[in-house]
Short mmCIF file of C-alpha atoms in Angstrom, two decimals:
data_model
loop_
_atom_site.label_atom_id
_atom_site.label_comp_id
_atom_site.label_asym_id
_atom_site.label_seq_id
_atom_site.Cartn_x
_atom_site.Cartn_y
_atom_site.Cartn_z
CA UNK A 300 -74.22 99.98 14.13
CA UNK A 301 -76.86 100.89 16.26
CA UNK A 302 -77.57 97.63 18.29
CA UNK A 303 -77.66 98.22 21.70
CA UNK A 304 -76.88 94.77 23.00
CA UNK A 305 -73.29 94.28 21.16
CA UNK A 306 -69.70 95.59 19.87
CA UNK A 307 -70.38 97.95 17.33
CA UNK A 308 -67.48 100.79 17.79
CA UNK A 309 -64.83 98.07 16.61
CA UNK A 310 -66.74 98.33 13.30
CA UNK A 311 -66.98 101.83 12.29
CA UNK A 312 -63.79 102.08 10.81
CA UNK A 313 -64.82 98.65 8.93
CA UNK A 314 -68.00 99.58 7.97
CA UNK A 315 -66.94 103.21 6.15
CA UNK A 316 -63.96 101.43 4.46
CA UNK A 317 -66.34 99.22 3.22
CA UNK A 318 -68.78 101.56 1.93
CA UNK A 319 -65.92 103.43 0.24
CA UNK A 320 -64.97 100.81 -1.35
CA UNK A 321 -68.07 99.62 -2.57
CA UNK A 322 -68.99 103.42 -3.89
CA UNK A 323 -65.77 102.54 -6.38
CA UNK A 324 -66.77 99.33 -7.31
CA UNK A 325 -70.52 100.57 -8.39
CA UNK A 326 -68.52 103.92 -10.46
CA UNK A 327 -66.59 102.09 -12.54
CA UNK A 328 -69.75 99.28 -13.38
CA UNK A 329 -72.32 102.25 -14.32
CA UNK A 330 -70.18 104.24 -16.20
CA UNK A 331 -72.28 104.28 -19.35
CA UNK A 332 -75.72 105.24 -17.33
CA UNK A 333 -74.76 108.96 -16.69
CA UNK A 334 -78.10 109.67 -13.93
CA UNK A 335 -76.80 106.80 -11.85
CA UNK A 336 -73.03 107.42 -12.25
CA UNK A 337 -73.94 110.91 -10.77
CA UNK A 338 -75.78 109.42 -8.06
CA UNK A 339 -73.02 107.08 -7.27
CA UNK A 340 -70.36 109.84 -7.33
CA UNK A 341 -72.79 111.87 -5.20
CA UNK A 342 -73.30 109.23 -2.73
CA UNK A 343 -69.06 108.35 -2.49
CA UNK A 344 -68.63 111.92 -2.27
CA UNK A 345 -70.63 112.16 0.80
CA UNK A 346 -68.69 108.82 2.60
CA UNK A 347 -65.58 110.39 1.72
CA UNK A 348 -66.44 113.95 3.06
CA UNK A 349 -68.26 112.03 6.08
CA UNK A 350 -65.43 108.98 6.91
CA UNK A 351 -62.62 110.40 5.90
CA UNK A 352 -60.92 111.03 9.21
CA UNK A 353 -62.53 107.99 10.56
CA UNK A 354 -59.44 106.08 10.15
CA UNK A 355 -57.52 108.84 12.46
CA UNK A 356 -59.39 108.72 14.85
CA UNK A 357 -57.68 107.47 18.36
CA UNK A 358 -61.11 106.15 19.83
CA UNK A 359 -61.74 104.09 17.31
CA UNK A 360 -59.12 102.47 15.75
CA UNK A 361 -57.64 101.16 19.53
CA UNK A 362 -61.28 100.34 19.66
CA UNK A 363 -60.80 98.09 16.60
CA UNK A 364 -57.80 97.09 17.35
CA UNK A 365 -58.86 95.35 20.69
CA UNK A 366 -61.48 93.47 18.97
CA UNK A 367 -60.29 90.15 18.69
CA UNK A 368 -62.46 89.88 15.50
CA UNK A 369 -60.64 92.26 13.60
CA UNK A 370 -56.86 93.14 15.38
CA UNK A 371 -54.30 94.45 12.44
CA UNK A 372 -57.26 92.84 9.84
CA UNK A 373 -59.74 96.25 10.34
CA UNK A 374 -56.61 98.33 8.76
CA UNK A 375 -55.81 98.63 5.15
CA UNK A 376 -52.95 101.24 6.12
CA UNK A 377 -50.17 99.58 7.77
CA UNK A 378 -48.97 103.04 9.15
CA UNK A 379 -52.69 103.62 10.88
CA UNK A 380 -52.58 99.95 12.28
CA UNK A 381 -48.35 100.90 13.61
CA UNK A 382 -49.64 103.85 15.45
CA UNK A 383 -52.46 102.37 16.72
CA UNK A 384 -49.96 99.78 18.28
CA UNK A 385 -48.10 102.22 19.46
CA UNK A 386 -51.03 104.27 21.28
CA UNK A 387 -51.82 100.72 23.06
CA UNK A 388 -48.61 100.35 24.12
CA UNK A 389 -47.96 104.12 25.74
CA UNK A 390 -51.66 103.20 27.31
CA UNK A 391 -50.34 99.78 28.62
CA UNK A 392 -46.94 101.50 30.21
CA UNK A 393 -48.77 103.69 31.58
CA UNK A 394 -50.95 101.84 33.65
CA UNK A 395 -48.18 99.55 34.62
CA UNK A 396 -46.03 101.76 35.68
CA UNK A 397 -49.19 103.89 38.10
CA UNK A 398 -49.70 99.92 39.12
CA UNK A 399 -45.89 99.54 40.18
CA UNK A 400 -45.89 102.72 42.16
CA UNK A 401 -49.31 101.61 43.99
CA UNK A 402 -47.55 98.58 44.98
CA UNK A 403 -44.13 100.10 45.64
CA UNK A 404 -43.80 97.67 48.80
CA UNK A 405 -39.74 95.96 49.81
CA UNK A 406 -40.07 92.67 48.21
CA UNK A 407 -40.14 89.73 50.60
CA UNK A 408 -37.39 87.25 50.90
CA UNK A 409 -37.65 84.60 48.63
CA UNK A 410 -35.81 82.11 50.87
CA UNK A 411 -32.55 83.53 52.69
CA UNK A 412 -32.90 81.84 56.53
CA UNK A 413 -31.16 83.68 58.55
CA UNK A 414 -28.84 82.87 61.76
CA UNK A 415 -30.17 84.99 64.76
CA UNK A 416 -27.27 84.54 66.80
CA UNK A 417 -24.55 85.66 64.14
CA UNK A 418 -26.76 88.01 62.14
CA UNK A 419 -25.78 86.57 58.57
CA UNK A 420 -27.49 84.72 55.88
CA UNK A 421 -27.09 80.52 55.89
CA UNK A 422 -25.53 79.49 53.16
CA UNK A 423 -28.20 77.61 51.11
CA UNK A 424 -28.11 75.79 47.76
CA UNK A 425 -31.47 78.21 46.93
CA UNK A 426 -28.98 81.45 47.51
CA UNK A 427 -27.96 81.68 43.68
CA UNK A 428 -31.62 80.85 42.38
CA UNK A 429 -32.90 83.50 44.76
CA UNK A 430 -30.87 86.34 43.79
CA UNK A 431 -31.39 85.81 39.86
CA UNK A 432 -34.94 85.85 40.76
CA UNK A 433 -34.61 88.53 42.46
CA UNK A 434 -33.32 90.52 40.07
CA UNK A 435 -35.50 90.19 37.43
CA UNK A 436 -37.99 90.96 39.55
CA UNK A 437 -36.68 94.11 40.06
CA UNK A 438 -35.80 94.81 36.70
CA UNK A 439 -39.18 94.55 35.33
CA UNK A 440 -39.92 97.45 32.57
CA UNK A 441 -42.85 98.17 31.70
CA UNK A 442 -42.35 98.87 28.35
CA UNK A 443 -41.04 95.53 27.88
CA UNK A 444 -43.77 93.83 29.56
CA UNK A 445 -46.47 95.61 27.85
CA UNK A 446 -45.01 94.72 24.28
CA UNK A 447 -44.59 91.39 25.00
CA UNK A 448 -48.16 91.13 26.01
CA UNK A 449 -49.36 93.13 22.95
CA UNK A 450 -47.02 91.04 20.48
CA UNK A 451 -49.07 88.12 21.50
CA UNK A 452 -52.33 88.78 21.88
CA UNK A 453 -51.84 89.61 18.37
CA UNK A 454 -50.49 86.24 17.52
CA UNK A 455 -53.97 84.86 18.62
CA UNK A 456 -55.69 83.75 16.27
CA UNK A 457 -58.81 85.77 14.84
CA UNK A 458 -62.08 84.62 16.18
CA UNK A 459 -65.12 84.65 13.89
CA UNK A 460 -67.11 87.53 12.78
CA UNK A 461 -70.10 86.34 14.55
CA UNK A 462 -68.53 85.50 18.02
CA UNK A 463 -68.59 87.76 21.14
CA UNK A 464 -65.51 89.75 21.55
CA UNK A 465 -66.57 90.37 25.10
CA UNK A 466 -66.84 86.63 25.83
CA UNK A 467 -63.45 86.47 24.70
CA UNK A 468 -61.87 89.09 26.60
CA UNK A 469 -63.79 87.39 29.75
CA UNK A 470 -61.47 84.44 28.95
CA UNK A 471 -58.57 85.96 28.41
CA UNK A 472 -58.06 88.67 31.07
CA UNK A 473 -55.72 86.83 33.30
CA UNK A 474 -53.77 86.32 30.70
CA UNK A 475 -54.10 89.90 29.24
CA UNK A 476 -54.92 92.02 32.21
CA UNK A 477 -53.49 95.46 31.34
CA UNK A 478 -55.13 95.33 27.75
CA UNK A 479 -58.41 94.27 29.37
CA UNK A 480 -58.53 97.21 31.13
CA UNK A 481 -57.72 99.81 28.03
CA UNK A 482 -60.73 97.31 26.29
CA UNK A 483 -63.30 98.31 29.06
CA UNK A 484 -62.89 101.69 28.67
CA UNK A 485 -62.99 101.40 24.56
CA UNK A 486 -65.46 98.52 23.34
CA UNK A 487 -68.05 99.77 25.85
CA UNK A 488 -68.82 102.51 23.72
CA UNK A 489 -71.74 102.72 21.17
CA UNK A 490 -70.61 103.71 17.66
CA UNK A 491 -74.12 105.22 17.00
CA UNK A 492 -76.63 106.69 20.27
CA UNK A 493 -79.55 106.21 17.79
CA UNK A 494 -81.21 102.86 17.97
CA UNK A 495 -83.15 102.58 14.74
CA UNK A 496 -84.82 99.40 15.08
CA UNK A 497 -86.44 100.38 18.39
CA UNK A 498 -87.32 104.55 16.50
CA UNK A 499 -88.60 102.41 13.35
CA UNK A 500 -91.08 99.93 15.28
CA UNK A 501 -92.36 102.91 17.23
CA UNK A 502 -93.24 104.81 14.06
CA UNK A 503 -94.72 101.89 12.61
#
C-alpha cells in the first residue's frame, strides 16, 4: 500500500475487506483460547472502526472500479459497485457534454455538391446516406455514449493481479478516451503518503 512506483488506491477497499474478513475467519478458529480470541476481537474491532466507511467512499471505489484488475470484482455489495457505476457515468456525461460545447462548430457537408448557377443541391445517390448520417451525428447523447462505453469496458476481460493497470489503460485510451481521463485523475493517487520500506531501511 505504500509503494511508490505502482497502483495502490484501487486496493484499499480490497485490502480492508480482506482483513475483515480474515479477523472472522481467525474468531471463530480460536474460540477455545480466550487471550487470543480477545486479541482477535480487539484487532477486528479496530478494522471495523478504521474501514468501515472505506467502502463509501467516492475516491476510492471509482478508483477501484477503473482498475482493470479488479472492475465490479473489488465489490462484495452489488449496491456499492451500482453507484459506483453510476458516479462514472454522471463523470463521463459530464465531460462529454463540456467537450461538445468546446467543439460546438456547424458540421461540414458530408457530400451535397452544389449547382452555383441555380443555388440548389445535385441530386446524388449519396443524398439519403448523407442525411441519416447526419442525423445521428447530431443526435449524439451523451448519456448514451458514455454507457455504452462503460458497459464495455466492463465486458473486458479482467487482467491479472500482477499486470500494470496503467499499461493497460495506455492501450486502451483510444478506445476508452472519456474513462481515461476520469482514470488519470483517480489511479494517480497514493492510498498511503508513508513509504515504509524506504522509513524502515533508514532506521536500520
Amino acid at each position: 500500500m505504500s509503494s511508490e512506483k505502482s497502483v495502490t488506491i484501487s486496493k484499499t477497499i480490497l485490502f480492508s475487506q480482506a482483513l475483515s474478513s480474515y479477523c472472522s475467519k481467525l474468531k471463530s478458529e480460536y474460540q477455545t483460547l480466550p487471550e487470543i480470541k480477545n486479541f482477535i476481537t480487539k484487532l477486528s474491532e479496530q478494522v471495523d472502526n478504521r474501514f468501515k466507511h472505506t467502502k463509501k467512499h467516492i475516491l476510492l471505489a471509482e478508483a477501484t472500479f477503473l482498475d482493470p484488475r479488479f472492475k465490479k470484482y473489488g465489490f462484495k455489495n452489488n449496491f456499492a459497485f451500482q453507484d459506483v457505476k453510476r458516479s462514472i457515468i454522471n463523470k463521463g456525461k459530464l465531460i462529454l457534454s463540456q467537450q461538445q460545447q468546446n467543439n460546438a462548430l456547424p458540421l461540414p457537408a458530408l457530400s451535397e455538391p452544389i449547382n452555383v448557377e441555380m443555388n440548389q443541391k445535385i441530386d446524388s445517390i449519396w443524398n439519403e446516406f448523407d442525411t441519416e448520417v447526419s442525423d445521428i451525428i447530431q443526435s449524439r447523447d451523451p448519456n448514451a455514449v458514455i454507457i455504452n462505453k462503460v458497459d464495455k469496458y466492463l465486458q473486458e476481460p479482467l487482467i491479472p493481479k500482477t499486470a500494470d493497470p496503467l499499461k493497460w489503460w495506455n492501450e486502451n485510451k483510444n478506445i476508452y478516451s472519456t474513462l481515461f481521463i476520469i482514470m488519470k485523475r483517480r489511479l494517480g493517487v497514493q492510498a498511503s503518503s508513508v513509504p515504509s520500506e524506504r522509513v524502515f531501511s533508514k532506521g536500520a
